[in-house]
Amino acid sequence: MAVYDVAYTELYTSNKKSVVDYFVSALGFTREAEAVGVDRSSALLRQGTARLIVTTGPATWKFLGAHGDGIADIAFTCDDVTHTLRSALAAGATVTGSAQGRPALLGCGSLTHTLLSRRDGPGTPPPGRNWVPVPGAPGGTPTGRIRHTDHIALCLEAATLGQYTDLYREALGLVRHSAGYVDAGEHGMDSVVLRSPSGRVTLALAAPDPRKQPGQLDAFLERNGGPGARYLSFLVDSIVPAVHEARDRGVVFLPVPDDYYDSLPERVPAVRTGLDGLRAARILADRDEPGTLLQAVSRSPYGRSPLFHGLIERRGSHGLGPAHHRALYEAVERDRQAAE
């Protein structure tokens, strides 16, 4: 019984106002509802079909003390929660309860996966909290550049990639879409991309190569206090204007050197006609067999936390192959070395 879609992603933070302002003002999300409980205060944000919950309060303190601001829950919808739960238990998954009182699976580190029913509908607020609509929030599906959550990247400890690949395949019905290795000289990483049969859920799992020198994944694990969600990416229809708008609103994207674009037409011939626009917006480009993938990667807006975000446009591309992982790895590595 495979999961069908990402219901929402929940971020725990010590500064709810700042994080909500970032997503609303810089990335164009709409604040739809608020929920205040005994031990937590949450805001529900939405753009297209992408939904975020930003939560603070005593219930988050243990997570924040261990990891800093970050993704605590990636909730999935299922056709049948009971059958999915049984499959997960049979696969050896650890089951707990979420803040909504719904069943949840333990993922890597402190990450959980709440299971919700597809019957609730895409616009229904997550159950189990007393959501109060924000006055003046528009009805219907909030529109903007972002269409939905494209994928979420998880950083794992060395030698655990196979373990978590098996867990997500057997417990949640995700399918292995691709795998690869990034050799970055002194550093290296193994990766596996998993997708749901629906195509609505994509998880990119990566772990450092223990045979090499510590690199950016090791730095994430140290800074995050263990494994967790490293990257949250959103799908857009047209990335060039989306990046310019986000940058004008305050999003800081990772720099891309000019010489990157000198050889780009040879590697990705489909971008020749739009090369000047990609160069001006500092957008990365890759290709796979079906088409082209364009992406822009932000710096982390969370201070201590190494979580960062990205925008992706897909021109016939469906996956996240080795070229994507290499481009992302090299972009982060350039920025990390520049900061040292």
Tab-separated table of C-alpha atoms in Angstrom:
chain	number	residue	atom	x	y	z
A	1	MET	CA	0.000	0.000	0.000
A	2	ALA	CA	2.129	2.868	-1.278
A	3	VAL	CA	1.848	6.447	-0.123
A	4	TYR	CA	0.320	8.786	-2.701
A	5	ASP	CA	1.355	12.406	-2.053
A	6	VAL	CA	3.062	14.784	0.371
A	7	ALA	CA	0.265	16.077	2.585
A	8	TYR	CA	2.464	18.712	4.248
A	9	THR	CA	5.950	19.348	5.559
A	10	GLU	CA	6.213	20.547	9.170
A	11	LEU	CA	9.099	22.735	10.295
A	12	TYR	CA	9.978	23.250	13.948
A	13	THR	CA	11.477	26.629	14.751
A	14	SER	CA	12.409	28.847	17.675
A	15	ASN	CA	11.289	31.923	15.704
A	16	LYS	CA	7.937	31.209	14.086
A	17	LYS	CA	7.329	34.790	12.961
A	18	SER	CA	10.622	35.005	11.090
A	19	VAL	CA	10.149	31.678	9.290
A	20	VAL	CA	6.542	32.428	8.348
A	21	ASP	CA	7.585	35.855	7.054
A	22	TYR	CA	10.294	34.216	4.925
A	23	PHE	CA	7.908	31.817	3.220
A	24	VAL	CA	5.158	34.405	2.788
A	25	SER	CA	7.179	37.478	1.854
A	26	ALA	CA	10.090	35.872	0.007
A	27	LEU	CA	8.595	32.724	-1.523
A	28	GLY	CA	4.979	33.788	-1.982
A	29	PHE	CA	3.144	31.382	0.321
A	30	THR	CA	-0.250	32.294	1.798
A	31	ARG	CA	-0.861	32.010	5.549
A	32	GLU	CA	-4.191	30.188	5.690
A	33	ALA	CA	-4.762	29.223	9.321
A	34	GLU	CA	-3.355	29.260	12.853
A	35	ALA	CA	-3.625	26.647	15.607
A	36	VAL	CA	-2.695	27.331	19.224
A	37	GLY	CA	-2.482	24.441	21.670
A	38	VAL	CA	-1.201	23.857	25.176
A	39	ASP	CA	2.365	23.135	24.092
A	40	ARG	CA	2.628	24.469	20.527
A	41	SER	CA	1.616	27.209	18.139
A	42	SER	CA	1.387	26.460	14.404
A	43	ALA	CA	0.802	28.339	11.166
A	44	LEU	CA	-0.508	26.605	8.029
A	45	LEU	CA	0.967	27.963	4.775
A	46	ARG	CA	0.025	27.032	1.234
A	47	GLN	CA	0.945	27.728	-2.380
A	48	GLY	CA	-0.364	25.575	-5.185
A	49	THR	CA	-0.613	22.133	-3.616
A	50	ALA	CA	2.489	22.631	-1.440
A	51	ARG	CA	1.581	22.917	2.244
A	52	LEU	CA	3.864	23.848	5.120
A	53	ILE	CA	3.215	23.873	8.850
A	54	VAL	CA	5.520	26.107	10.901
A	55	THR	CA	5.449	25.216	14.609
A	56	THR	CA	7.025	26.553	17.794
A	57	GLY	CA	6.503	26.014	21.528
A	58	PRO	CA	7.519	23.591	24.301
A	59	ALA	CA	6.617	20.540	22.184
A	60	THR	CA	9.414	21.498	19.782
A	61	TRP	CA	12.151	22.192	22.329
A	62	LYS	CA	13.685	18.698	22.382
A	63	PHE	CA	13.942	18.651	18.585
A	64	LEU	CA	15.334	22.191	18.447
A	65	GLY	CA	17.882	21.443	21.154
A	66	ALA	CA	19.199	18.508	19.144
A	67	HIS	CA	18.951	19.880	15.604
A	68	GLY	CA	18.016	23.541	15.476
A	69	ASP	CA	15.311	24.741	13.096
A	70	GLY	CA	14.378	22.006	10.657
A	71	ILE	CA	11.867	19.597	9.186
A	72	ALA	CA	10.352	17.427	11.894
A	73	ASP	CA	7.583	15.714	9.920
A	74	ILE	CA	6.948	14.872	6.277
A	75	ALA	CA	3.312	13.746	6.177
A	76	PHE	CA	2.012	11.476	3.417
A	77	THR	CA	-1.468	10.719	2.145
A	78	CYS	CA	-2.520	7.121	1.556
A	79	ASP	CA	-5.473	5.391	-0.083
A	80	ASP	CA	-5.829	3.242	3.026
A	81	VAL	CA	-3.981	4.329	6.183
A	82	THR	CA	-4.720	1.066	8.019
A	83	HIS	CA	-3.288	-1.130	5.266
A	84	THR	CA	-0.265	1.143	4.820
A	85	LEU	CA	0.354	0.982	8.563
A	86	ARG	CA	0.141	-2.819	8.524
A	87	SER	CA	2.595	-2.985	5.630
A	88	ALA	CA	4.979	-0.675	7.478
A	89	LEU	CA	4.812	-2.794	10.634
A	90	ALA	CA	5.425	-5.946	8.618
A	91	ALA	CA	8.483	-4.269	7.080
A	92	GLY	CA	9.898	-3.540	10.538
A	93	ALA	CA	9.092	0.168	10.704
A	94	THR	CA	8.750	1.843	14.082
A	95	VAL	CA	5.294	3.352	14.521
A	96	THR	CA	4.465	6.195	16.864
A	97	GLY	CA	1.846	8.931	17.117
A	98	SER	CA	2.073	12.374	15.553
A	99	ALA	CA	1.005	15.748	16.906
A	100	GLN	CA	-2.304	15.201	15.116
A	101	GLY	CA	-2.950	11.969	16.983
A	102	ARG	CA	-2.564	10.070	13.699
A	103	PRO	CA	-0.173	7.144	13.141
A	104	ALA	CA	3.343	8.134	12.164
A	105	LEU	CA	6.471	6.234	11.169
A	106	LEU	CA	9.945	7.039	12.411
A	107	GLY	CA	12.260	7.968	9.561
A	108	CYS	CA	15.931	8.893	9.789
A	109	GLY	CA	17.088	10.653	12.946
A	110	SER	CA	14.197	12.526	14.573
A	111	LEU	CA	12.163	12.741	11.358
A	112	THR	CA	8.637	11.323	11.373
A	113	HIS	CA	6.091	10.563	8.652
A	114	THR	CA	2.462	11.091	9.625
A	115	LEU	CA	0.009	9.023	7.581
A	116	LEU	CA	-3.217	10.705	6.450
A	117	SER	CA	-6.087	9.610	4.233
A	118	ARG	CA	-6.471	10.882	0.667
A	119	ARG	CA	-10.194	11.121	1.354
A	120	ASP	CA	-9.587	14.239	3.442
A	121	GLY	CA	-8.939	16.147	0.202
A	122	PRO	CA	-5.970	18.345	-0.774
A	123	GLY	CA	-7.438	21.542	0.704
A	124	THR	CA	-8.468	20.093	4.066
A	125	PRO	CA	-6.399	21.399	7.016
A	126	PRO	CA	-4.387	18.629	8.700
A	127	PRO	CA	-6.604	16.947	11.305
A	128	GLY	CA	-6.045	16.925	15.044
A	129	ARG	CA	-5.503	20.663	15.630
A	130	ASN	CA	-7.914	23.494	16.234
A	131	TRP	CA	-7.234	25.447	13.044
A	132	VAL	CA	-8.641	28.953	12.881
A	133	PRO	CA	-8.719	30.567	9.399
A	134	VAL	CA	-6.620	33.706	9.028
A	135	PRO	CA	-8.891	36.710	8.383
A	136	GLY	CA	-8.688	37.776	4.761
A	137	ALA	CA	-7.009	34.594	3.526
A	138	PRO	CA	-8.164	33.887	-0.047
A	139	GLY	CA	-10.380	30.892	-0.663
A	140	GLY	CA	-9.543	28.074	-3.043
A	141	THR	CA	-6.004	27.064	-3.939
A	142	PRO	CA	-3.495	29.898	-3.352
A	143	THR	CA	-1.705	30.623	-6.600
A	144	GLY	CA	1.865	31.732	-7.184
A	145	ARG	CA	5.009	30.559	-8.899
A	146	ILE	CA	5.224	27.352	-6.833
A	147	ARG	CA	3.047	24.449	-7.961
A	148	HIS	CA	3.866	21.755	-5.411
A	149	THR	CA	6.646	20.082	-3.441
A	150	ASP	CA	9.051	18.588	-5.977
A	151	HIS	CA	11.297	16.532	-3.716
A	152	ILE	CA	12.923	16.376	-0.301
A	153	ALA	CA	16.549	15.369	0.218
A	154	LEU	CA	17.558	13.402	3.302
A	155	CYS	CA	21.136	13.253	4.566
A	156	LEU	CA	22.042	9.918	6.172
A	157	GLU	CA	24.996	8.669	8.116
A	158	ALA	CA	27.649	6.675	6.269
A	159	ALA	CA	26.818	3.016	5.649
A	160	THR	CA	23.062	3.483	6.323
A	161	LEU	CA	21.890	4.213	2.775
A	162	GLY	CA	20.850	0.629	2.078
A	163	GLN	CA	19.025	0.373	5.399
A	164	TYR	CA	16.842	3.420	4.778
A	165	THR	CA	16.341	2.618	1.110
A	166	ASP	CA	14.875	-0.729	2.142
A	167	LEU	CA	12.770	0.920	4.863
A	168	TYR	CA	11.135	3.433	2.526
A	169	ARG	CA	10.608	0.834	-0.189
A	170	GLU	CA	9.116	-1.838	2.032
A	171	ALA	CA	7.249	0.338	4.530
A	172	LEU	CA	5.880	3.048	2.233
A	173	GLY	CA	5.897	1.388	-1.167
A	174	LEU	CA	8.352	3.819	-2.755
A	175	VAL	CA	10.177	2.612	-5.856
A	176	ARG	CA	13.887	2.951	-6.511
A	177	HIS	CA	14.090	5.394	-9.410
A	178	SER	CA	17.849	5.922	-9.734
A	179	ALA	CA	21.126	5.618	-7.870
A	180	GLY	CA	24.554	7.126	-8.305
A	181	TYR	CA	27.866	8.145	-6.830
A	182	VAL	CA	29.368	11.634	-6.786
A	183	ASP	CA	33.157	11.650	-6.773
A	184	ALA	CA	34.257	15.113	-5.675
A	185	GLY	CA	37.957	14.419	-5.305
A	186	GLU	CA	38.665	14.303	-1.583
A	187	HIS	CA	34.939	13.887	-0.875
A	188	GLY	CA	32.275	11.557	-2.178
A	189	MET	CA	28.675	10.531	-1.643
A	190	ASP	CA	26.287	7.738	-2.565
A	191	SER	CA	22.685	8.556	-3.439
A	192	VAL	CA	19.393	6.824	-4.136
A	193	VAL	CA	16.207	8.470	-5.438
A	194	LEU	CA	12.888	6.910	-4.426
A	195	ARG	CA	9.498	7.779	-5.900
A	196	SER	CA	5.922	6.759	-5.247
A	197	PRO	CA	4.053	4.960	-8.054
A	198	SER	CA	1.849	8.076	-8.256
A	199	GLY	CA	4.911	10.218	-9.052
A	200	ARG	CA	3.834	12.688	-6.352
A	201	VAL	CA	6.415	11.733	-3.695
A	202	THR	CA	10.155	11.902	-4.358
A	203	LEU	CA	12.809	11.400	-1.702
A	204	ALA	CA	16.509	11.811	-2.492
A	205	LEU	CA	18.661	9.895	-0.004
A	206	ALA	CA	22.389	10.618	0.273
A	207	ALA	CA	25.196	9.424	2.542
A	208	PRO	CA	28.900	10.374	2.674
A	209	ASP	CA	31.567	7.986	1.478
A	210	PRO	CA	33.417	6.912	4.667
A	211	ARG	CA	36.509	6.046	2.604
A	212	LYS	CA	37.040	9.714	1.750
A	213	GLN	CA	37.766	12.863	3.694
A	214	PRO	CA	34.831	14.471	5.551
A	215	GLY	CA	32.841	16.762	3.233
A	216	GLN	CA	29.632	18.761	3.203
A	217	LEU	CA	27.409	15.810	4.167
A	218	ASP	CA	29.592	15.145	7.196
A	219	ALA	CA	29.345	18.861	8.008
A	220	PHE	CA	25.553	18.624	7.798
A	221	LEU	CA	25.481	15.602	10.109
A	222	GLU	CA	27.651	17.391	12.652
A	223	ARG	CA	25.743	20.661	12.493
A	224	ASN	CA	22.339	18.961	12.464
A	225	GLY	CA	23.184	16.579	15.272
A	226	GLY	CA	22.613	13.528	13.085
A	227	PRO	CA	20.656	12.585	9.978
A	228	GLY	CA	17.656	14.553	8.771
A	229	ALA	CA	16.055	16.536	5.968
A	230	ARG	CA	18.638	18.670	4.194
A	231	TYR	CA	16.852	20.174	1.214
A	232	LEU	CA	13.240	21.077	0.396
A	233	SER	CA	12.594	21.762	-3.294
A	234	PHE	CA	9.528	23.300	-4.934
A	235	LEU	CA	8.360	22.878	-8.542
A	236	VAL	CA	7.719	25.983	-10.655
A	237	ASP	CA	6.501	26.344	-14.242
A	238	SER	CA	9.018	29.024	-15.273
A	239	ILE	CA	12.163	29.234	-13.199
A	240	VAL	CA	13.812	32.366	-14.594
A	241	PRO	CA	11.081	34.838	-13.518
A	242	ALA	CA	10.500	32.819	-10.323
A	243	VAL	CA	14.151	33.211	-9.292
A	244	HIS	CA	14.246	36.918	-10.144
A	245	GLU	CA	11.080	37.534	-8.103
A	246	ALA	CA	12.318	35.491	-5.138
A	247	ARG	CA	15.694	37.246	-5.214
A	248	ASP	CA	13.979	40.660	-5.293
A	249	ARG	CA	11.948	39.582	-2.243
A	250	GLY	CA	15.037	38.626	-0.257
A	251	VAL	CA	15.912	34.999	-1.073
A	252	VAL	CA	19.702	34.556	-1.276
A	253	PHE	CA	20.637	31.961	-3.878
A	254	LEU	CA	23.979	30.196	-4.059
A	255	PRO	CA	26.385	31.843	-6.516
A	256	VAL	CA	27.303	30.123	-9.775
A	257	PRO	CA	30.622	31.037	-11.473
A	258	ASP	CA	30.556	32.492	-14.983
A	259	ASP	CA	32.669	29.696	-16.442
A	260	TYR	CA	29.901	27.224	-15.506
A	261	TYR	CA	27.847	28.622	-18.409
A	262	ASP	CA	30.718	28.532	-20.912
A	263	SER	CA	30.539	24.749	-21.252
A	264	LEU	CA	26.839	24.357	-20.425
A	265	PRO	CA	25.552	24.234	-24.053
A	266	GLU	CA	27.820	21.267	-24.765
A	267	ARG	CA	26.556	19.350	-21.731
A	268	VAL	CA	22.891	20.410	-22.059
A	269	PRO	CA	22.234	21.380	-25.701
A	270	ALA	CA	18.561	22.175	-25.017
A	271	VAL	CA	19.499	25.348	-23.072
A	272	ARG	CA	21.375	27.057	-25.919
A	273	THR	CA	18.496	29.371	-26.842
A	274	GLY	CA	17.886	30.478	-23.261
A	275	LEU	CA	21.465	30.546	-22.011
A	276	ASP	CA	21.570	34.307	-21.334
A	277	GLY	CA	18.500	34.076	-19.109
A	278	LEU	CA	19.953	31.166	-17.130
A	279	ARG	CA	23.245	33.010	-16.718
A	280	ALA	CA	21.538	36.199	-15.517
A	281	ALA	CA	19.457	34.275	-12.965
A	282	ARG	CA	22.385	31.967	-11.983
A	283	ILE	CA	20.422	28.805	-12.645
A	284	LEU	CA	21.901	25.293	-12.831
A	285	ALA	CA	20.911	22.963	-15.672
A	286	ASP	CA	21.092	19.199	-16.121
A	287	ARG	CA	19.615	16.671	-18.485
A	288	ASP	CA	18.375	13.116	-18.359
A	289	GLU	CA	16.906	10.867	-21.036
A	290	PRO	CA	13.398	12.407	-21.037
A	291	GLY	CA	14.400	16.064	-20.848
A	292	THR	CA	16.004	18.957	-18.975
A	293	LEU	CA	15.979	19.989	-15.321
A	294	LEU	CA	16.671	23.572	-14.188
A	295	GLN	CA	17.277	24.482	-10.555
A	296	ALA	CA	18.287	27.321	-8.266
A	297	VAL	CA	19.476	26.637	-4.728
A	298	SER	CA	19.110	29.017	-1.788
A	299	ARG	CA	21.313	29.578	1.202
A	300	SER	CA	19.805	28.404	4.486
A	301	PRO	CA	17.635	31.134	6.030
A	302	TYR	CA	17.670	29.484	9.469
A	303	GLY	CA	20.929	30.543	11.121
A	304	ARG	CA	22.335	27.479	12.845
A	305	SER	CA	20.284	25.046	10.782
A	306	PRO	CA	21.803	23.717	7.533
A	307	LEU	CA	18.376	23.193	5.909
A	308	PHE	CA	18.058	24.976	2.569
A	309	HIS	CA	15.512	25.280	-0.240
A	310	GLY	CA	15.369	25.273	-4.014
A	311	LEU	CA	13.213	25.965	-7.049
A	312	ILE	CA	13.030	23.483	-9.935
A	313	GLU	CA	11.598	23.630	-13.433
A	314	ARG	CA	11.195	20.361	-15.316
A	315	ARG	CA	11.164	20.358	-19.103
A	316	GLY	CA	10.266	16.731	-19.686
A	317	SER	CA	12.558	15.538	-16.910
A	318	HIS	CA	11.032	13.179	-14.358
A	319	GLY	CA	13.897	12.090	-12.147
A	320	LEU	CA	16.936	13.237	-10.217
A	321	GLY	CA	19.907	11.557	-11.800
A	322	PRO	CA	23.604	11.696	-10.914
A	323	ALA	CA	24.004	14.976	-12.848
A	324	HIS	CA	21.492	16.652	-10.537
A	325	HIS	CA	23.245	15.408	-7.403
A	326	ARG	CA	26.629	16.494	-8.729
A	327	ALA	CA	25.391	19.993	-9.636
A	328	LEU	CA	23.772	20.413	-6.229
A	329	TYR	CA	26.813	19.050	-4.406
A	330	GLU	CA	29.211	21.316	-6.296
A	331	ALA	CA	27.050	24.414	-5.763
A	332	VAL	CA	26.898	23.843	-2.014
A	333	GLU	CA	30.601	23.002	-1.891
A	334	ARG	CA	31.574	26.221	-3.677
A	335	ASP	CA	29.556	28.252	-1.208
A	336	ARG	CA	30.910	26.321	1.776
A	337	GLN	CA	34.517	26.822	0.727
A	338	ALA	CA	33.915	30.516	0.070
A	339	ALA	CA	32.594	30.913	3.609
A	340	GLU	CA	35.623	29.231	5.218
